[in-house]
PDB file of C-alpha atoms and ligand atoms in Angstrom:
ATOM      1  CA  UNK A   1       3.458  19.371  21.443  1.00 93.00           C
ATOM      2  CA  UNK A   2       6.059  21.597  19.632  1.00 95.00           C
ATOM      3  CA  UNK A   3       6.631  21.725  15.775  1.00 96.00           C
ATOM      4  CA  UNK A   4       8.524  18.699  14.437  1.00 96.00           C
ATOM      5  CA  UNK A   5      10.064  18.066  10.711  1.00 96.00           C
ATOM      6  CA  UNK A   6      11.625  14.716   9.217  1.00 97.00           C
ATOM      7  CA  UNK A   7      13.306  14.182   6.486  1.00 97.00           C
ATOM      8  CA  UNK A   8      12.645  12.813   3.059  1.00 97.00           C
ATOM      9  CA  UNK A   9      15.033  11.898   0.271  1.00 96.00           C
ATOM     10  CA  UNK A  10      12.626  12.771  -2.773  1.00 94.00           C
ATOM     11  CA  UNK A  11      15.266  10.671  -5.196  1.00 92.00           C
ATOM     12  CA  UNK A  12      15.953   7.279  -2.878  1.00 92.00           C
ATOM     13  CA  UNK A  13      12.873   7.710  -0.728  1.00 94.00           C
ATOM     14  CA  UNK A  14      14.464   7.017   2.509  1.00 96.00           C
ATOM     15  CA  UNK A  15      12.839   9.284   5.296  1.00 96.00           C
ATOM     16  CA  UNK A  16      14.481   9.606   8.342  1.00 96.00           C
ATOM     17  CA  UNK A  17      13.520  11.163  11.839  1.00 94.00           C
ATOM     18  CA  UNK A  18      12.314  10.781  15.355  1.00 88.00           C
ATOM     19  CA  UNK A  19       8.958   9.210  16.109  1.00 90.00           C
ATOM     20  CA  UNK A  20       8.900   6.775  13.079  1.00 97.00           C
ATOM     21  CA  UNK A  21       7.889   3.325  13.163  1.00 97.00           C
ATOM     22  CA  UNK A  22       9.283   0.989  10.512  1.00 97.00           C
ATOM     23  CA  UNK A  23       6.726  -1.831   9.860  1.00 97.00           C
ATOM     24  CA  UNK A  24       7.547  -4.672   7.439  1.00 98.00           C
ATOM     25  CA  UNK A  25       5.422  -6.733   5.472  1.00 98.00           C
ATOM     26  CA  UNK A  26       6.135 -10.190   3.963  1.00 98.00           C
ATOM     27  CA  UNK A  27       4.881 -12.601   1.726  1.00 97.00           C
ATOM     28  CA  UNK A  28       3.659 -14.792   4.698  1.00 95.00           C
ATOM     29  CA  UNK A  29       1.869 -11.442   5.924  1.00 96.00           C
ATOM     30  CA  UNK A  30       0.226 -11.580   2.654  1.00 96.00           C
ATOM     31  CA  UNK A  31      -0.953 -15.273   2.264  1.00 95.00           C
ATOM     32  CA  UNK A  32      -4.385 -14.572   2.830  1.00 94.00           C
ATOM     33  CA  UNK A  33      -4.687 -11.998   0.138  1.00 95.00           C
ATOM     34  CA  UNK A  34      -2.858 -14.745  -2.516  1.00 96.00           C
ATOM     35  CA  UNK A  35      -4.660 -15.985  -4.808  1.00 94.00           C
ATOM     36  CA  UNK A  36      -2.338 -18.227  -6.747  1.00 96.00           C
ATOM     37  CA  UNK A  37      -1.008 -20.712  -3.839  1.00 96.00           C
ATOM     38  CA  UNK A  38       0.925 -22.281  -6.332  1.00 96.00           C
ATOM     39  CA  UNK A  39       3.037 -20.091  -6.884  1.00 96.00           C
ATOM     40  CA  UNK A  40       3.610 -18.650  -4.174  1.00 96.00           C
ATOM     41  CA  UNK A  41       4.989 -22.090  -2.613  1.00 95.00           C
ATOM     42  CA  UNK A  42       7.185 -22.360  -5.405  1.00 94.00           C
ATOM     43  CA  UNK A  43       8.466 -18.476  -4.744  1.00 93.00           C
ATOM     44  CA  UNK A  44       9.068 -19.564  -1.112  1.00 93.00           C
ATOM     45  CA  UNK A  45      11.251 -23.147  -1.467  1.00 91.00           C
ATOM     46  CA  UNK A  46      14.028 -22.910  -0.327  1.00 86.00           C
ATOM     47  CA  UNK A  47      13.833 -19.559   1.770  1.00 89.00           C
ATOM     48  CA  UNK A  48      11.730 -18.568   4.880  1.00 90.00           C
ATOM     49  CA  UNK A  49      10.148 -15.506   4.065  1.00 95.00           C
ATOM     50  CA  UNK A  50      10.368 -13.014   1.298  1.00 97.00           C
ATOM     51  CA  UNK A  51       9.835  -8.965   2.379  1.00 98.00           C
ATOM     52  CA  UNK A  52       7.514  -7.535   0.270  1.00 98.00           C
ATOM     53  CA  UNK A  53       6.792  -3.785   1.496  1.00 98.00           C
ATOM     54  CA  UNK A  54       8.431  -1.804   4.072  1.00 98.00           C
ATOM     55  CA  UNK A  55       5.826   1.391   5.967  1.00 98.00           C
ATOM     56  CA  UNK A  56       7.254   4.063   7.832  1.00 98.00           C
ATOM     57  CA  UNK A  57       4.746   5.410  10.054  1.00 98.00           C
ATOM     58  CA  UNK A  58       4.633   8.828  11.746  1.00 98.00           C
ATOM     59  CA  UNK A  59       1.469   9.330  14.163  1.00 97.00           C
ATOM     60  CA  UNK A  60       1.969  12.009  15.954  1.00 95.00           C
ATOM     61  CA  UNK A  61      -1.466  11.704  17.993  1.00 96.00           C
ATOM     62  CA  UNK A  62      -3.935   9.430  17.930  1.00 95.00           C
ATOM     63  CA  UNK A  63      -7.006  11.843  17.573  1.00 97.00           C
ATOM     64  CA  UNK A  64      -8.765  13.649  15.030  1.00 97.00           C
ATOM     65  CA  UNK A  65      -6.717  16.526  15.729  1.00 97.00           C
ATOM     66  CA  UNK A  66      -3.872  14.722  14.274  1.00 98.00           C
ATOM     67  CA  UNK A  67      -2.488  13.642  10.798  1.00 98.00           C
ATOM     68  CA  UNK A  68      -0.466  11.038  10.407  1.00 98.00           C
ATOM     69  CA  UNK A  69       1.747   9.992   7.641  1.00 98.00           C
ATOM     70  CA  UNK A  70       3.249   7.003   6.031  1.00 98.00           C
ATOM     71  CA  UNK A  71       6.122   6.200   3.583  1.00 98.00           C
ATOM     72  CA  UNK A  72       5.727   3.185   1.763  1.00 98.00           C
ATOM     73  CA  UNK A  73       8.005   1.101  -0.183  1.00 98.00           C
ATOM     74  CA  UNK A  74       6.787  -1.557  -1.920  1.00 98.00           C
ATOM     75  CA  UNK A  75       9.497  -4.194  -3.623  1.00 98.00           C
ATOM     76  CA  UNK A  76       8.871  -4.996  -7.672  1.00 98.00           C
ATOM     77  CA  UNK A  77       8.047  -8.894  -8.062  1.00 97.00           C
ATOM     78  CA  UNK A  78       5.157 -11.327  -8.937  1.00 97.00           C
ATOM     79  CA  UNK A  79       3.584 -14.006  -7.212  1.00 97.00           C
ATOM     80  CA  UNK A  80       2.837 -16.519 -10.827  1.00 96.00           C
ATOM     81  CA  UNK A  81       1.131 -13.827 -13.014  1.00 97.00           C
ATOM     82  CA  UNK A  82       0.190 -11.214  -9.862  1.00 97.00           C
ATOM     83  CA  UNK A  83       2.205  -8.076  -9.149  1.00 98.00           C
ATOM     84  CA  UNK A  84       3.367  -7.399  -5.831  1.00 98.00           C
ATOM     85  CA  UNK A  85       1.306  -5.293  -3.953  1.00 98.00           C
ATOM     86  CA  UNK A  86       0.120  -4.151  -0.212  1.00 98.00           C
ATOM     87  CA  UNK A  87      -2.303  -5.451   1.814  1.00 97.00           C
ATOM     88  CA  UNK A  88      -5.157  -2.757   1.483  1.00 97.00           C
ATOM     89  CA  UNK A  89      -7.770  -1.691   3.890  1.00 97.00           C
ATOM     90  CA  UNK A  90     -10.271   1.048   4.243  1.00 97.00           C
ATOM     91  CA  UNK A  91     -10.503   3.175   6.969  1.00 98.00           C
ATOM     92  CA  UNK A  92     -12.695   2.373  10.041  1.00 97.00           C
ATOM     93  CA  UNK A  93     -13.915   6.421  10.086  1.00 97.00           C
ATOM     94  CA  UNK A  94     -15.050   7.110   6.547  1.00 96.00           C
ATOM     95  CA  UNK A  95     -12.091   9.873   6.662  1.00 97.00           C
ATOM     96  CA  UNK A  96      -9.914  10.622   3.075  1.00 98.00           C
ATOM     97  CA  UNK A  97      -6.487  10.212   2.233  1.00 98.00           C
ATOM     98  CA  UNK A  98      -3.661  11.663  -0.059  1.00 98.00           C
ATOM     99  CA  UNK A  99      -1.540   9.472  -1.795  1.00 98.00           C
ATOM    100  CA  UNK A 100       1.719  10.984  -3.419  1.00 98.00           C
ATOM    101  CA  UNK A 101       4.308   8.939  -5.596  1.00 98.00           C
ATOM    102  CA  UNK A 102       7.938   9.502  -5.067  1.00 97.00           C
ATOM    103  CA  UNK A 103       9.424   6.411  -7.324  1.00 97.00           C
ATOM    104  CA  UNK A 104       9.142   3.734  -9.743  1.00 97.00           C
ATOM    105  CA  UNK A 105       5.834   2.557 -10.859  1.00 97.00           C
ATOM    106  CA  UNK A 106       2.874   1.469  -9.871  1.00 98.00           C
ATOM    107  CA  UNK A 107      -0.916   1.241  -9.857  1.00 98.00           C
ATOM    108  CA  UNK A 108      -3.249   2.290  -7.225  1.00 98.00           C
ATOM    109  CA  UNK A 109      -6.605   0.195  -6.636  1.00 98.00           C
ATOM    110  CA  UNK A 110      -9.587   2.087  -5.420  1.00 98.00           C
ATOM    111  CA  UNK A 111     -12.878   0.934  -4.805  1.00 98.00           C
ATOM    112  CA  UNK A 112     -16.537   1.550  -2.566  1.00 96.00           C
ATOM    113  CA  UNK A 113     -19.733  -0.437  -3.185  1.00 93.00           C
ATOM    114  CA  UNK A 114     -20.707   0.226  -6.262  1.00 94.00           C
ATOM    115  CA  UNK A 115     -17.377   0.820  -8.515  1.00 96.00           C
ATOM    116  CA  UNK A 116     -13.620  -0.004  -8.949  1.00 97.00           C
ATOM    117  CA  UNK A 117     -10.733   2.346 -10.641  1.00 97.00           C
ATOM    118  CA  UNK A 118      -7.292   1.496 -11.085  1.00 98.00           C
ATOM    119  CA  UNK A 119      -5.635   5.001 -11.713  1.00 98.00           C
ATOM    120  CA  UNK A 120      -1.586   5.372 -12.623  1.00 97.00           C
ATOM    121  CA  UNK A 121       0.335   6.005  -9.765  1.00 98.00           C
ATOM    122  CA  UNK A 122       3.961   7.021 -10.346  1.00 96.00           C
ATOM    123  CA  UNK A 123       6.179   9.788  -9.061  1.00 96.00           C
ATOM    124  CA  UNK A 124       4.228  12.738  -8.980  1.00 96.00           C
ATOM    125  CA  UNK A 125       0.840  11.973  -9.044  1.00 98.00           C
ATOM    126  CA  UNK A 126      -0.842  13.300  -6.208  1.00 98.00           C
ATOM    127  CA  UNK A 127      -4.463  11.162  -5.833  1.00 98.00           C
ATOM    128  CA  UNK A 128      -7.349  12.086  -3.211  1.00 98.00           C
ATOM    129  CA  UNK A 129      -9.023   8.594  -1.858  1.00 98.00           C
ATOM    130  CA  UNK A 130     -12.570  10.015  -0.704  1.00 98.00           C
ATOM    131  CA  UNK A 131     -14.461   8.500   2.566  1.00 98.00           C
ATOM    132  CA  UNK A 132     -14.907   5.035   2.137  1.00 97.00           C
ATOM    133  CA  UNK A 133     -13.034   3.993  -0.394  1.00 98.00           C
ATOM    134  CA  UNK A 134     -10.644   1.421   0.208  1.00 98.00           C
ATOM    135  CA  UNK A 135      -7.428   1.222  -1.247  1.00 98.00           C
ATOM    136  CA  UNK A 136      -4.660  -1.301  -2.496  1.00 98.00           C
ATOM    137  CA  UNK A 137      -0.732  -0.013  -4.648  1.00 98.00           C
ATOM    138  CA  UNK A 138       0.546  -2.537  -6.980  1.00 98.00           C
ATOM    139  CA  UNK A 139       4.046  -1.949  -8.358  1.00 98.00           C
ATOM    140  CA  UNK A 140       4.027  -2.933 -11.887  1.00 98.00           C
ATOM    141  CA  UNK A 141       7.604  -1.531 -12.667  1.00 97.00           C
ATOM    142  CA  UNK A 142      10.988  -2.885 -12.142  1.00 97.00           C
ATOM    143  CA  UNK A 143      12.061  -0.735  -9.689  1.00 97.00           C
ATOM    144  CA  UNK A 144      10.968   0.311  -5.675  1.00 98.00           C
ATOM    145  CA  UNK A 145       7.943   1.884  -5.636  1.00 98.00           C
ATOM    146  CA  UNK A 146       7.542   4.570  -3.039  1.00 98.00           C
ATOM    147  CA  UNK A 147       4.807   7.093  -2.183  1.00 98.00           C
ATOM    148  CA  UNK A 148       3.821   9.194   0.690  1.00 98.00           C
ATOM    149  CA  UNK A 149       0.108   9.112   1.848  1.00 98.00           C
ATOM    150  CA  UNK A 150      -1.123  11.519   4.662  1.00 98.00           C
ATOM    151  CA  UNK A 151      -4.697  10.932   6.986  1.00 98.00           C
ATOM    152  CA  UNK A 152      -6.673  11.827   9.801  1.00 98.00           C
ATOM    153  CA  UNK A 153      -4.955  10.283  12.647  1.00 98.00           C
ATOM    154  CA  UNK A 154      -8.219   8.982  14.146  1.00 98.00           C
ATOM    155  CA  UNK A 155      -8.945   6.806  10.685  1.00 98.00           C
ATOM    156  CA  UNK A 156      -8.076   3.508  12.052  1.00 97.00           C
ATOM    157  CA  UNK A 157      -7.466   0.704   9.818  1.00 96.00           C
ATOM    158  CA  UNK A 158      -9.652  -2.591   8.332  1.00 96.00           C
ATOM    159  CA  UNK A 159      -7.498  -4.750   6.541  1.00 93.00           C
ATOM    160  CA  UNK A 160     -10.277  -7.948   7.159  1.00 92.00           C
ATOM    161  CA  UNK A 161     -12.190  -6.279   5.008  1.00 90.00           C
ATOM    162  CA  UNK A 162      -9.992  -6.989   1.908  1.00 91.00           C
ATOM    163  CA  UNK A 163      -8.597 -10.263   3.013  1.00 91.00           C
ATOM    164  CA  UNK A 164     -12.594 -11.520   3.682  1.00 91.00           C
ATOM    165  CA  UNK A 165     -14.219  -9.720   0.211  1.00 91.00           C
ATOM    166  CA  UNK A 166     -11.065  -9.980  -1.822  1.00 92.00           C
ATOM    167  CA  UNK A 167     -10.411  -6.824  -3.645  1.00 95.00           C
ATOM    168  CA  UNK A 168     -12.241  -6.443  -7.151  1.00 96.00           C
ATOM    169  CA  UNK A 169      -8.960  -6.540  -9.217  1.00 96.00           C
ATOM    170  CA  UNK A 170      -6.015  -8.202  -9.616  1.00 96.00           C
ATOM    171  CA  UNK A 171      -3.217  -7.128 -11.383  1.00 97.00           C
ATOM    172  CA  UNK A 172      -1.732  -9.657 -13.877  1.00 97.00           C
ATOM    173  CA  UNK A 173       1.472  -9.435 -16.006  1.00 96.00           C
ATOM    174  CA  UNK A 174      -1.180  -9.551 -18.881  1.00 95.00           C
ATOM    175  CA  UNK A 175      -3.180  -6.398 -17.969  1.00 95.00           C
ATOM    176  CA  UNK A 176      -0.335  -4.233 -20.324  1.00 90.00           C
ATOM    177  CA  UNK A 177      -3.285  -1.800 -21.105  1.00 92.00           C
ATOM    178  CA  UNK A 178      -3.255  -0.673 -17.316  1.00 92.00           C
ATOM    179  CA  UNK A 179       0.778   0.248 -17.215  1.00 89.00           C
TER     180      UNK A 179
HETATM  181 FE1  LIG B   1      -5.306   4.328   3.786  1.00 50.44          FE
END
């Protein structure tokens, strides 16, 4: 394989290049992980769907070998009281991640067996997820929130995981002392 580059806007977030996948994810995607039913009915009358994040994906590999990298954008927007956020998952392989924000603002949700932390996560902040924690974003602005995270290729993804435990937090309109 020969040397590659793509190509990231730092100030819209758009990346561009060959071998990326463009995965969407929708409120319908995210039913399972809803907590308030309610309201999320209500957010859907009168429309089919509503797009909630956007990943693009670059694997180059599929081995250990490899790294692979995402580019997330997740749309600002509340389900009742909930901020919008992405599915989560932890990684099959207990294999770490880096998480960088480009824009807006958001929270990330981290968490093993024993503990939960909900650090900042805004442009700049560059976060290291350790083996087996899993992970959830939440964007608590008003804006797009983007951010780059890079892993082993071979991680592999478990996104039952969340949807069958629930994650340990949810982030409510109320929790001002997190944002
Ligand atoms: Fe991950």
């Amino acid at each position: 394989m020969d040397p590659f580059s793509l190509r990231l806007n730092l100030n819209s977030g758009d990346v561009k290049g060959n071998n990326l996948i463009v995965e969407s994810k929708t409120l319908f995607d995210l039913r399972y992980s809803i907590q308030n039913q309610k309201a999320l009915t209500k957010l859907l009358k009168n429309k089919k769907d509503i797009e909630v994040y956007t990943v693009s994906t670059c694997e180059p590999g599929h081995t250990a070998a490899h790294l692979t990298i995402h580019v997330t954008r997740l749309k600002p927007g509340k389900i009742g009281e909930e901020f919008f956020f992405t599915k989560g998952h932890i990684h099959k392989k207990p294999t770490a991640e880096w998480y960088l924000g480009i824009s807006g603002t958001g929270l990330l949700l981290l968490w093993n067996k024993n503990k939960h932390l909900v650090l900042p996560f805004s442009r700049g902040d560059l976060i290291y997820i350790p083996p087996g924690w899993a992970h959830r974003t939440i964007n608590v602005g008003d804006e797009d929130l983007v951010f780059l995270s890079c892993h082993r290729s071979d991680a592999g993804y478990d996104y039952d995981f969340v949807v069958e435990k629930g994650a340990p937090k949810r982030i409510l309109a109320s929790d001002k002392e997190l944002f």
